[in-house]
Tab-separated table of C-alpha atoms in Angstrom:
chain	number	residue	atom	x	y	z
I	1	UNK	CA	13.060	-18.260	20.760
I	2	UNK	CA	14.377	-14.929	18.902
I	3	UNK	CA	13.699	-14.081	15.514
I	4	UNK	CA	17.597	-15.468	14.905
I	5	UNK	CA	17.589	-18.197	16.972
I	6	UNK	CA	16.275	-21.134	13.876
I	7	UNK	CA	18.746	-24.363	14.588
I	8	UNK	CA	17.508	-26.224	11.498
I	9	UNK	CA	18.205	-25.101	7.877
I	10	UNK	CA	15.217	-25.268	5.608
I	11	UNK	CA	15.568	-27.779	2.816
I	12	UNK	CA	16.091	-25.873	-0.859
I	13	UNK	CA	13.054	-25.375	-2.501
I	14	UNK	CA	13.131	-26.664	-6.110
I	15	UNK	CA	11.372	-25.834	-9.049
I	16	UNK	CA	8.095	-28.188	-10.596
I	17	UNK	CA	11.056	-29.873	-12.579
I	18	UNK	CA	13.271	-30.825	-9.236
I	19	UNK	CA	16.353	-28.574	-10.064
I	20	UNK	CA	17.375	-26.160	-7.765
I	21	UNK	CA	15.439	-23.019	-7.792
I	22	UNK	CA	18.438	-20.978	-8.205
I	23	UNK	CA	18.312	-22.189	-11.975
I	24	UNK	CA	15.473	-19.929	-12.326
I	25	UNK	CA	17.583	-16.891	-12.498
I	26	UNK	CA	20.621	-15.765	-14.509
I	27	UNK	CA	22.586	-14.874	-11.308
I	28	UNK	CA	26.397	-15.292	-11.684
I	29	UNK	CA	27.042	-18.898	-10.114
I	30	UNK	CA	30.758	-17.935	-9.235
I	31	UNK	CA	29.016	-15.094	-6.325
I	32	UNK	CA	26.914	-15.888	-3.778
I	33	UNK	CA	23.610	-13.170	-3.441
I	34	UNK	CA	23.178	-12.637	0.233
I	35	UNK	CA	21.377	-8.722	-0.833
I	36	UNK	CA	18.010	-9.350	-2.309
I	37	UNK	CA	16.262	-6.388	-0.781
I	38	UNK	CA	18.193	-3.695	-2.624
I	39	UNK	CA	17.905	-4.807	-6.249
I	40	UNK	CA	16.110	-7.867	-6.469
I	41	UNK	CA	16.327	-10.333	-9.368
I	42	UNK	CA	14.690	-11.528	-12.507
I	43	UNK	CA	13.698	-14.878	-13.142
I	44	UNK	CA	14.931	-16.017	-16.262
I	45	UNK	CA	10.820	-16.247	-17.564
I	46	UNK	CA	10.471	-12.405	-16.812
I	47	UNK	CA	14.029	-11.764	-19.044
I	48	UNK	CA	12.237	-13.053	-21.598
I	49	UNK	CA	9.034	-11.882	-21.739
I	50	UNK	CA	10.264	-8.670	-21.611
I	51	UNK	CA	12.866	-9.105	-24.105
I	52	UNK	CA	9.825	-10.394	-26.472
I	53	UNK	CA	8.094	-6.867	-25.472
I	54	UNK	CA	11.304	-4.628	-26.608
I	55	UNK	CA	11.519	-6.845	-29.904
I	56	UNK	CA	7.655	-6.032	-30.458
I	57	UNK	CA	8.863	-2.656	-29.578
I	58	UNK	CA	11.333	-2.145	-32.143
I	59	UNK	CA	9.685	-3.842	-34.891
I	60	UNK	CA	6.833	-1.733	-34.890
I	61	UNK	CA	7.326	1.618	-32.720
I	62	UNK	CA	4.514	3.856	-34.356
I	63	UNK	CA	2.045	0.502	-33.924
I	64	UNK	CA	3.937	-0.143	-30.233
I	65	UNK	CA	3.600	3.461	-28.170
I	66	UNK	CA	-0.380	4.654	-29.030
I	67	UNK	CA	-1.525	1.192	-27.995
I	68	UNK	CA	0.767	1.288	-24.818
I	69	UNK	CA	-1.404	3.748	-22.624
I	70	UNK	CA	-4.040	0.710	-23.362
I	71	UNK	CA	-1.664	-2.310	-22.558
I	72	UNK	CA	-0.699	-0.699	-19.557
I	73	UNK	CA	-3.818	0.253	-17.788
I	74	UNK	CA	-4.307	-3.266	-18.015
I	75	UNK	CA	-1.229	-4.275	-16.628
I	76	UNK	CA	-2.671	-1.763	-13.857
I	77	UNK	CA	-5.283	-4.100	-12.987
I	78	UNK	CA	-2.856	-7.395	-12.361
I	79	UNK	CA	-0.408	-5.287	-10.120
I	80	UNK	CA	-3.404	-3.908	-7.975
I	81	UNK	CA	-4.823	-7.713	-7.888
I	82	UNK	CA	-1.432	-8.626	-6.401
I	83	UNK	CA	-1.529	-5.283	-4.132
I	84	UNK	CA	-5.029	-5.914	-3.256
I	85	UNK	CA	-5.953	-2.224	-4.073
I	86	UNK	CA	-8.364	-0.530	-6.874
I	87	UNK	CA	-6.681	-0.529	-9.888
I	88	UNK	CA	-8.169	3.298	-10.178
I	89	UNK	CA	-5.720	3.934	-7.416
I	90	UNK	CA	-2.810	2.887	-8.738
I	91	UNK	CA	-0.252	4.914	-11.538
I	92	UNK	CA	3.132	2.861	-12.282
I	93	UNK	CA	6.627	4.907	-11.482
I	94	UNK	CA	9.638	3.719	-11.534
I	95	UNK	CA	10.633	3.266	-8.676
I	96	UNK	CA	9.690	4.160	-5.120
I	97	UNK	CA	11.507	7.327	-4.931
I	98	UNK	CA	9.843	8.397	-7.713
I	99	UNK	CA	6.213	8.082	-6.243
I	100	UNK	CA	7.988	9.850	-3.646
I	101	UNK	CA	9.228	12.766	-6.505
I	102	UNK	CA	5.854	12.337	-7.808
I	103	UNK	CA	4.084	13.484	-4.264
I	104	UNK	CA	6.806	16.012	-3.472
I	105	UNK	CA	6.516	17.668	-7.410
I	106	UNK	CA	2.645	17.972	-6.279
I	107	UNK	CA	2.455	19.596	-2.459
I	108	UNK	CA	3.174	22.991	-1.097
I	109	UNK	CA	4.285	23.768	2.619
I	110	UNK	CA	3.012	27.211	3.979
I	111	UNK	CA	5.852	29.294	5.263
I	112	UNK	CA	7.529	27.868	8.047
I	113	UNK	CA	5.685	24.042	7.728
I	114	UNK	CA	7.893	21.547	8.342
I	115	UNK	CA	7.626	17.677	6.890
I	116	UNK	CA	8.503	14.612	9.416
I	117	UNK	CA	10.603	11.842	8.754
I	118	UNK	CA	12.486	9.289	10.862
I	119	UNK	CA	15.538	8.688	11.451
I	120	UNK	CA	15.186	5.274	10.143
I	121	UNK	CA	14.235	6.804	6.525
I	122	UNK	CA	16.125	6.356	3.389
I	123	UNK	CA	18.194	8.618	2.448
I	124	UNK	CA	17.123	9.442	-0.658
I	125	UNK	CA	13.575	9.918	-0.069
I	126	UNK	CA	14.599	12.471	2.869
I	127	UNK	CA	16.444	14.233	0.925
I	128	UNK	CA	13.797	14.583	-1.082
I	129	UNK	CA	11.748	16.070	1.953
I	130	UNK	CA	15.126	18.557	2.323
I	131	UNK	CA	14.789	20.162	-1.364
I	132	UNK	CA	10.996	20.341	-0.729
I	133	UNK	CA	10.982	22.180	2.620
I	134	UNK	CA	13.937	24.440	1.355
I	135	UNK	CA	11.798	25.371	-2.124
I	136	UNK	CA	9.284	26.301	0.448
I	137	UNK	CA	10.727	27.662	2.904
I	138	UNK	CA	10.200	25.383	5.752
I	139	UNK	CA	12.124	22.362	7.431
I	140	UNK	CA	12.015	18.736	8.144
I	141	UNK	CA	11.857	17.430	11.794
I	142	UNK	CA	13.207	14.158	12.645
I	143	UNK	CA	11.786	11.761	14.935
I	144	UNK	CA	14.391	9.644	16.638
I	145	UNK	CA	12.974	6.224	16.893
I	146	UNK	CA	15.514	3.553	18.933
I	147	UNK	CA	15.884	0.664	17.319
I	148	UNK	CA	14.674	-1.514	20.064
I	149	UNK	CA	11.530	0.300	20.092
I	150	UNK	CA	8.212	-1.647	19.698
I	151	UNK	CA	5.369	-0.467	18.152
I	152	UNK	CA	3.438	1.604	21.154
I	153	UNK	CA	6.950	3.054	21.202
I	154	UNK	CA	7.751	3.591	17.803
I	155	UNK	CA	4.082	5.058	17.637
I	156	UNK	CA	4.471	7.484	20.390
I	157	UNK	CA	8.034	8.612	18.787
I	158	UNK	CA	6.882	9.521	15.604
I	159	UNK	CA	3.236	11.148	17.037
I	160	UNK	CA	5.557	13.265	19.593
I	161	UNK	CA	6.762	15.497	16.593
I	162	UNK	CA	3.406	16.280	15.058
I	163	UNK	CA	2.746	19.773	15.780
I	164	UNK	CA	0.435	23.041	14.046
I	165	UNK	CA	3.473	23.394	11.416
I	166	UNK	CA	3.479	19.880	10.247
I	167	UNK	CA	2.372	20.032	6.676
I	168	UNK	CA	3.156	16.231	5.497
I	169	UNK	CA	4.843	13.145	7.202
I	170	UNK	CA	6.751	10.738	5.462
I	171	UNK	CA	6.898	7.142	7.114
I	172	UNK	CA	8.733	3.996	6.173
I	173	UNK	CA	6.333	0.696	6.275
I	174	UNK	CA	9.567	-1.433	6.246
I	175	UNK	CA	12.731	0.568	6.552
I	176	UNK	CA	15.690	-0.115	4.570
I	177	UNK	CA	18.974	0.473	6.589
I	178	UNK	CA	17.554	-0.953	9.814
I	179	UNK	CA	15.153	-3.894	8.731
I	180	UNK	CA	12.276	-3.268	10.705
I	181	UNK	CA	8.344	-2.077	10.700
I	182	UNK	CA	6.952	1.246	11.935
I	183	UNK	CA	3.329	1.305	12.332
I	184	UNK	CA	2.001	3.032	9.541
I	185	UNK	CA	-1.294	2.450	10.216
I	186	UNK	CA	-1.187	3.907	13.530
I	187	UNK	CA	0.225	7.164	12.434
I	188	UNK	CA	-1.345	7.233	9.255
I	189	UNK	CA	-4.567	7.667	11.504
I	190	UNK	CA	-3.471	10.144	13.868
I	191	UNK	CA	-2.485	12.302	11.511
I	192	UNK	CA	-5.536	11.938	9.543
I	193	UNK	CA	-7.273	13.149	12.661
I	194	UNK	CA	-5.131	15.801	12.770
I	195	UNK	CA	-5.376	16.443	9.013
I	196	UNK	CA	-1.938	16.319	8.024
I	197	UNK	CA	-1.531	13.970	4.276
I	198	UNK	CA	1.350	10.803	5.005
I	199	UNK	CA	3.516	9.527	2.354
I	200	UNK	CA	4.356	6.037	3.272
I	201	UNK	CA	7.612	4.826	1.839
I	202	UNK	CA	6.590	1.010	1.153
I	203	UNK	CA	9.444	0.265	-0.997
I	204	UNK	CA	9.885	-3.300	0.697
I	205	UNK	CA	6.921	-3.827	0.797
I	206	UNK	CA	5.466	-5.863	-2.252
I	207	UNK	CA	5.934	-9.321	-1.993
I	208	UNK	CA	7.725	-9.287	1.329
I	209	UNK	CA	4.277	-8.685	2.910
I	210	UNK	CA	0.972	-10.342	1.983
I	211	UNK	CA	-1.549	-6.933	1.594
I	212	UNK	CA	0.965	-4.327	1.947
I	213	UNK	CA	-1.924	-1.531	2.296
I	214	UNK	CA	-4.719	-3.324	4.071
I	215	UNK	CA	-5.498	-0.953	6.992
I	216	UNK	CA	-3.437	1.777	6.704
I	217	UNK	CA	-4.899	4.915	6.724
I	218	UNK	CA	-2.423	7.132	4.132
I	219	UNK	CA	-2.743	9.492	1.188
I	220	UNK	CA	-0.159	8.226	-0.755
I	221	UNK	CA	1.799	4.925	-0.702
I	222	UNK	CA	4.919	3.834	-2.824
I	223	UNK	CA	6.687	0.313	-2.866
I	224	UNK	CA	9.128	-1.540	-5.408
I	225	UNK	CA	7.564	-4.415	-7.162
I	226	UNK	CA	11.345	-4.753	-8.290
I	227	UNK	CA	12.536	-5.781	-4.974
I	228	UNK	CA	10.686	-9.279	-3.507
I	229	UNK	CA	8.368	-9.020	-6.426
I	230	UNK	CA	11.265	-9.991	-8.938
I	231	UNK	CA	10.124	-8.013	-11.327
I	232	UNK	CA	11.757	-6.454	-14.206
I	233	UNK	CA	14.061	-3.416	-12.481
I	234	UNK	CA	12.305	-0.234	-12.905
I	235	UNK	CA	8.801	-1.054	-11.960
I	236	UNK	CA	7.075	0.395	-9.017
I	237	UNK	CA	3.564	1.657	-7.887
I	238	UNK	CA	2.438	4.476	-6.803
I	239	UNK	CA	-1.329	4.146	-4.746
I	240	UNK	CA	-3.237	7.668	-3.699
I	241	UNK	CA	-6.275	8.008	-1.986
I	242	UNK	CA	-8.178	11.362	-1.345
I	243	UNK	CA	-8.359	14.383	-3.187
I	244	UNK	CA	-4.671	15.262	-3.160
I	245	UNK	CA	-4.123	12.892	-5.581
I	246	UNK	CA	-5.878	14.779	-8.523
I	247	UNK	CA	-2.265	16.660	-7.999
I	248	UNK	CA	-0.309	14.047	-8.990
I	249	UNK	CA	1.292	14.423	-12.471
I	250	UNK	CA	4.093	12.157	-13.667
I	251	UNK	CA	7.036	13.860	-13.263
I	252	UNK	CA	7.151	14.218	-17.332
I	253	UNK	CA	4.633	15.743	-18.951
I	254	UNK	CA	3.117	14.220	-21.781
I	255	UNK	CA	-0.151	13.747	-24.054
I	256	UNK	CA	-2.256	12.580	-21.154
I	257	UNK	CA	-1.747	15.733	-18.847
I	258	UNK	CA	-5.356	16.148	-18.972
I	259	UNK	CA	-6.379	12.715	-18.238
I	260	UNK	CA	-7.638	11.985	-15.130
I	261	UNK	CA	-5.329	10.289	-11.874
I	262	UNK	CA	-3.700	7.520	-12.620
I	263	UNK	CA	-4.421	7.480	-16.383
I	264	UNK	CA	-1.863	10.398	-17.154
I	265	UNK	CA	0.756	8.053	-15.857
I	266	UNK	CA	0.673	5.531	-18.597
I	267	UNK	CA	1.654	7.980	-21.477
I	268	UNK	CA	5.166	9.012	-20.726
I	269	UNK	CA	6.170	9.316	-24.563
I	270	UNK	CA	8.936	7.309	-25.755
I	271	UNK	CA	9.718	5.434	-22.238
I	272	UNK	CA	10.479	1.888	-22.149
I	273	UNK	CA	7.909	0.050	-20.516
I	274	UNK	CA	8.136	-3.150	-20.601
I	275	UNK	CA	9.521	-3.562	-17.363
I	276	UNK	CA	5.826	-3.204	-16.373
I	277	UNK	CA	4.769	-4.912	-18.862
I	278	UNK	CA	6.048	-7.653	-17.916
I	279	UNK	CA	5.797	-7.779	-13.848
I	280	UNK	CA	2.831	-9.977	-13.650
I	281	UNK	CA	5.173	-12.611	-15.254
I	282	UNK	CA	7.415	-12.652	-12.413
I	283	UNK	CA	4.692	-12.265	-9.720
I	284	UNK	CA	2.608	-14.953	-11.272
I	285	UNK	CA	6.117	-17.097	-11.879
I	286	UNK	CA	6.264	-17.189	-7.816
I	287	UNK	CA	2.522	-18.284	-7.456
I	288	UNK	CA	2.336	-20.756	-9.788
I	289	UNK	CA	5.710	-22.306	-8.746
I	290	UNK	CA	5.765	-22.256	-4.404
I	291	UNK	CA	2.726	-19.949	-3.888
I	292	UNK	CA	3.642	-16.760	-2.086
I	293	UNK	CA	2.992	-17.812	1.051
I	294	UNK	CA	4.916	-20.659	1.220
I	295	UNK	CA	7.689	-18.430	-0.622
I	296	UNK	CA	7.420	-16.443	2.089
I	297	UNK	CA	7.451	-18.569	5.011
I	298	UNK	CA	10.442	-20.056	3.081
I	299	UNK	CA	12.818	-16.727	3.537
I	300	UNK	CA	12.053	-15.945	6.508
I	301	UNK	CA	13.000	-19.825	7.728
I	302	UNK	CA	16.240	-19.362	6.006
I	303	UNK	CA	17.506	-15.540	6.569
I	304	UNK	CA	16.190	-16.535	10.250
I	305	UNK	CA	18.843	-19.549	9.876
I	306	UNK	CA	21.309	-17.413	8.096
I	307	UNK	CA	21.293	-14.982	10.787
I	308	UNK	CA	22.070	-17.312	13.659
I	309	UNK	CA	25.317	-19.086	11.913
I	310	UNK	CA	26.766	-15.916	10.777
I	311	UNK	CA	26.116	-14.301	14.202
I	312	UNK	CA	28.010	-17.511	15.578
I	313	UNK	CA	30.758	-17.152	14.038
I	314	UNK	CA	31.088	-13.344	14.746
I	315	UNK	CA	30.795	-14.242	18.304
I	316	UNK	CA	33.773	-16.952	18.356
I	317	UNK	CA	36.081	-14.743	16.515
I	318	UNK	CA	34.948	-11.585	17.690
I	319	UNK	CA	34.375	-12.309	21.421
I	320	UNK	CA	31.259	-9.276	20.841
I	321	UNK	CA	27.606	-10.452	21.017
I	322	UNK	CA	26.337	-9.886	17.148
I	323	UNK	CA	22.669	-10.342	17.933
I	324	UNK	CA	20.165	-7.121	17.245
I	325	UNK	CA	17.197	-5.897	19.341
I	326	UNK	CA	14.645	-4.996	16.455
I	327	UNK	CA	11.441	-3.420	18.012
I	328	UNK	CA	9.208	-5.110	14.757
I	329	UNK	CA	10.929	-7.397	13.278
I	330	UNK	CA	10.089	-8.174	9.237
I	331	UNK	CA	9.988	-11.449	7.452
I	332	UNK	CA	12.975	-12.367	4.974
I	333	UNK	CA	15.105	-9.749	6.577
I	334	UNK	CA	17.427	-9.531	9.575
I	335	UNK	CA	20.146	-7.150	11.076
I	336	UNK	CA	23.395	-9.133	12.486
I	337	UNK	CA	25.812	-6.597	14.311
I	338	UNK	CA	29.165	-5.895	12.779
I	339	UNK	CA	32.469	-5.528	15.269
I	340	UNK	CA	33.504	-1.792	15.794
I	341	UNK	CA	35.748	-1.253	13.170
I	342	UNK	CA	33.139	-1.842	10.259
I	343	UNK	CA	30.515	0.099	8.591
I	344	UNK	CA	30.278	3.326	11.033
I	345	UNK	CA	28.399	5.236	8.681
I	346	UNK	CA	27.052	4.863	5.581
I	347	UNK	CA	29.858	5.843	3.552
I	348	UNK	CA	32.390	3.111	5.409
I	349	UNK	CA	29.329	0.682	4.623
I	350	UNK	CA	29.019	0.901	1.199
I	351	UNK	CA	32.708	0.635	0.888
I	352	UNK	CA	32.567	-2.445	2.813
I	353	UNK	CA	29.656	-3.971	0.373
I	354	UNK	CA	31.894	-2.928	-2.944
I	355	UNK	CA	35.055	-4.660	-0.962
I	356	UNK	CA	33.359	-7.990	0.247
I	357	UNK	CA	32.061	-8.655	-3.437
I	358	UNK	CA	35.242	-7.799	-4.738
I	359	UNK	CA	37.771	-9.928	-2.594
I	360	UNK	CA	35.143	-12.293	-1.048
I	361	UNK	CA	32.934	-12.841	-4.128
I	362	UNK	CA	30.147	-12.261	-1.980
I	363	UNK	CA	27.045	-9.648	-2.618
I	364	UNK	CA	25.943	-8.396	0.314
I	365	UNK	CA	24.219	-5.257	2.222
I	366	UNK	CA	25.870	-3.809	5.012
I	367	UNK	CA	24.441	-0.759	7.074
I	368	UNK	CA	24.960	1.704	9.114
I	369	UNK	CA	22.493	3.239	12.203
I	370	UNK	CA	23.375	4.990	15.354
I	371	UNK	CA	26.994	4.828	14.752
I	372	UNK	CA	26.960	1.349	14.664
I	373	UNK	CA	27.582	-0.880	11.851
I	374	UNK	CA	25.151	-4.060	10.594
I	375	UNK	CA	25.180	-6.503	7.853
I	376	UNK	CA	21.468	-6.849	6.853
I	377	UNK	CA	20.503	-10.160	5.090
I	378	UNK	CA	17.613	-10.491	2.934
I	379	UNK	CA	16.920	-13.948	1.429
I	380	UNK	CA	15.109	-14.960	-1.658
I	381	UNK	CA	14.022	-18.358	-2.882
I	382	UNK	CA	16.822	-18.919	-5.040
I	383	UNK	CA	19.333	-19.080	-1.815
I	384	UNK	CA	20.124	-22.096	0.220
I	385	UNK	CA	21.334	-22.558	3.708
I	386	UNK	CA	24.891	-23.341	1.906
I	387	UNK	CA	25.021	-19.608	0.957
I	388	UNK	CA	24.631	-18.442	4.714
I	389	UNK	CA	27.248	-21.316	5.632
I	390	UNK	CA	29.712	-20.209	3.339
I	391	UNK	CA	29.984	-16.663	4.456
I	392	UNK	CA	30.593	-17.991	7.937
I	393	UNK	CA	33.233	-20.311	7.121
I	394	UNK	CA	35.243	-18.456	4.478
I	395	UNK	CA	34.241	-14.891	5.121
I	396	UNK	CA	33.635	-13.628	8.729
I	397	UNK	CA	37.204	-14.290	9.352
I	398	UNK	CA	38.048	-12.013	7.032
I	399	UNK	CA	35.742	-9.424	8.355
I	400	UNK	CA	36.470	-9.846	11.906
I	401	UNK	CA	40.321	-9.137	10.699
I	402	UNK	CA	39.680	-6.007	8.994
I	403	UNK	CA	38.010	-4.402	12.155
I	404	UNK	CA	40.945	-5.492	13.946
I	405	UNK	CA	43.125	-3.677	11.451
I	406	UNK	CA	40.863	-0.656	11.281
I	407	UNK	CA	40.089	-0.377	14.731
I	408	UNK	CA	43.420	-0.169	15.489
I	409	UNK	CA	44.436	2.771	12.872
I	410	UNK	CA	41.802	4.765	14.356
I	411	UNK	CA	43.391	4.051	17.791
I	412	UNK	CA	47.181	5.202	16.111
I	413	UNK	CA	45.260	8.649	14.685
């Protein structure tokens, strides 16, 4: 059986209280969320620990920010227990492009290195890499990895375009257009061996997988605890490992310059923090409710599920097989192919995400890779089989006639 092929809907899961555990969150009940991977969302408990936080805040800000370096070293120590890293590892950012800023700000390329990506990164991480190799005169390579491509494959891709100028390589753990793996760990070694530092973009990561880290061989690592954490939007980590991380510096500097990696990331002077602050409530909120793994096990039963009736009805009012070769496949996460017509590139895909919440009522993620167009799911435990149902009843019919009518302007150009 594929990783779409699930015939049975999982039943709902429902909160210690039996309601639905969609009453968890403060989600607008007149849309249906079909795109948890690109923002995430809050559970109501989270909302309101950190709105106790700012009030704190704001009653008392000359008590509040010199005790916050102190609250938030050890909020440090829950987010590594959840990472299963050293907490001495770990400096909060906001978000994983930042880490990525943070580990750009710090490196130099000699003239003429060059820094690898993949043509399955996100965009604004490599462009990132872009304003880094130009302020340094060098250039980023791209490895071309096919989507189809399993790991051995994916692994000999990337390791093909290592060479004497590469000077750092930048890797996505779970990438974000095209839903799938790339083995990190496998080219975090080699290029250890080789002695070239590898950012790994992890922004998936947290929460979607159960040790994110364990085994990969990296010098610095950056995922979203925003995303399948839940937590508070904002809130990230940023894990380094060797001696290039005594060159990381938040990217403002503040009283704790001089402090020691990752200390002289919790004083960032005025910032609001307690998005942080109060990410262990949302982690802990999924524990103590399902337990991870059975939150986990949960998505990927239902975006599995989700995946196979909206690919169904693609195919009966399409005629075109919607089903997607990924090489490694994720949990919670699948790719269903669009008809030509939709989402060529990413500019026609993010028009087609504003336009399906706006007429369809729908929030979804729609992408774009190798010319071809995808709607990417990502499930939470707040959705139900119902949502996946709905958008192949009442929407895919609409979809399948708009790429009729835009296929057929761009045959009339």
């Amino acid at each position: 059986m594929s990783e779409t092929e699930v015939t049975t809907a999982p039943c709902p899961l429902l909160l210690a209280d039996g309601r639905p555990a969609d009453r968890a969150w403060s989600l607008d009940p007149a849309l249906k969320h079909l795109n948890h991977g690109s923002f995430g969302a809050v559970p109501l408990v989270a909302q309101e620990r950190q709105e106790l936080l700012r009030a704190e805040m704001e009653r008392s800000p000359v008590v509040w920010f010199p005790a916050l370096p102190q609250r938030l070293a050890a909020t440090r120590v829950e987010l590594a227990d959840f990472l299963r890293v050293d907490a001495g590892d770990l400096a909060l950012v906001p978000n994983a492009s930042a880490g990525a800023s943070v580990v750009y700000a710090a490196l130099t390329l000699p003239p003429g290195g060059e820094i690898l990506v993949t043509d399955h990164g996100y965009g604004a991480v490599t462009m990132g890499a872009e304003r880094l190799a130009r302020r340094w005169g060098g250039r980023v390579r791209t490895a071309r990895v096919p989507l189809d491509a399993d790991e051995d494959q994916a692994y000999e891709a990337v390791v093909a375009e290592l060479g004497d100028a590469t000077g750092l390589v930048v890797v996505d753990q779970i990438t974000s257009a095209t839903a799938r793996r790339l083995p990190v760990e496998r080219i975090g070694a080699e290029a250890r061996r080789r002695g070239v530092p590898v950012l790994v973009d992890g922004a998936h990561a947290p929460g979607l997988l159960e040790a994110p880290l364990a085994g990969a061989t990296y010098d610095f690592w950056t995922g979203n605890l925003h995303k399948w954490g839940c937590a508070p939007r904002g809130t990230a980590a940023l894990v380094a490992r060797g001696p290039l991380r005594e060159r990381l510096y938040p990217l403002i500097d503040s009283w704790a310059a001089a402090d020691p990696f990752p200390d002289r990331f919790d004083q960032q002077g005025t910032v609001d923090a307690t998005a942080h602050l109060a990410a262990p409530t949302s982690l802990a909120f999924v524990e103590r409710t399902w337990g991870w793994p059975a939150a986990r096990r949960y998505m990927d039963d239902l975006v599995g599920y989700g995946a196979r009736v909206i690919g169904t009805a693609l195919a009966e009012t399409t005629g075109v097989n919607p089903s997607v070769d990924v090489g490694m496949p994720v949990p919670g996460m699948r790719l269903v192919r669009l008809p030509d017509g939709l989402a060529a590139d990413r500019i026609e895909a993010d028009a087609l995400r504003d336009r399906v919440a706006r007429e369809l009522g729908v929030e979804a993620a729609f992408t774009s890779f190798g010319g071809t167009g995808y709607m990417r799911l990502s499930a939470h435990v707040y959705n139900t089989a119902a949502d996946y149902e709905y958008f192949a009843e009442d929407c895919v019919p609409v979809l399948s006639t708009w790429a009729r009518a835009n296929s057929g302007k761009r045959s009339a150009q």
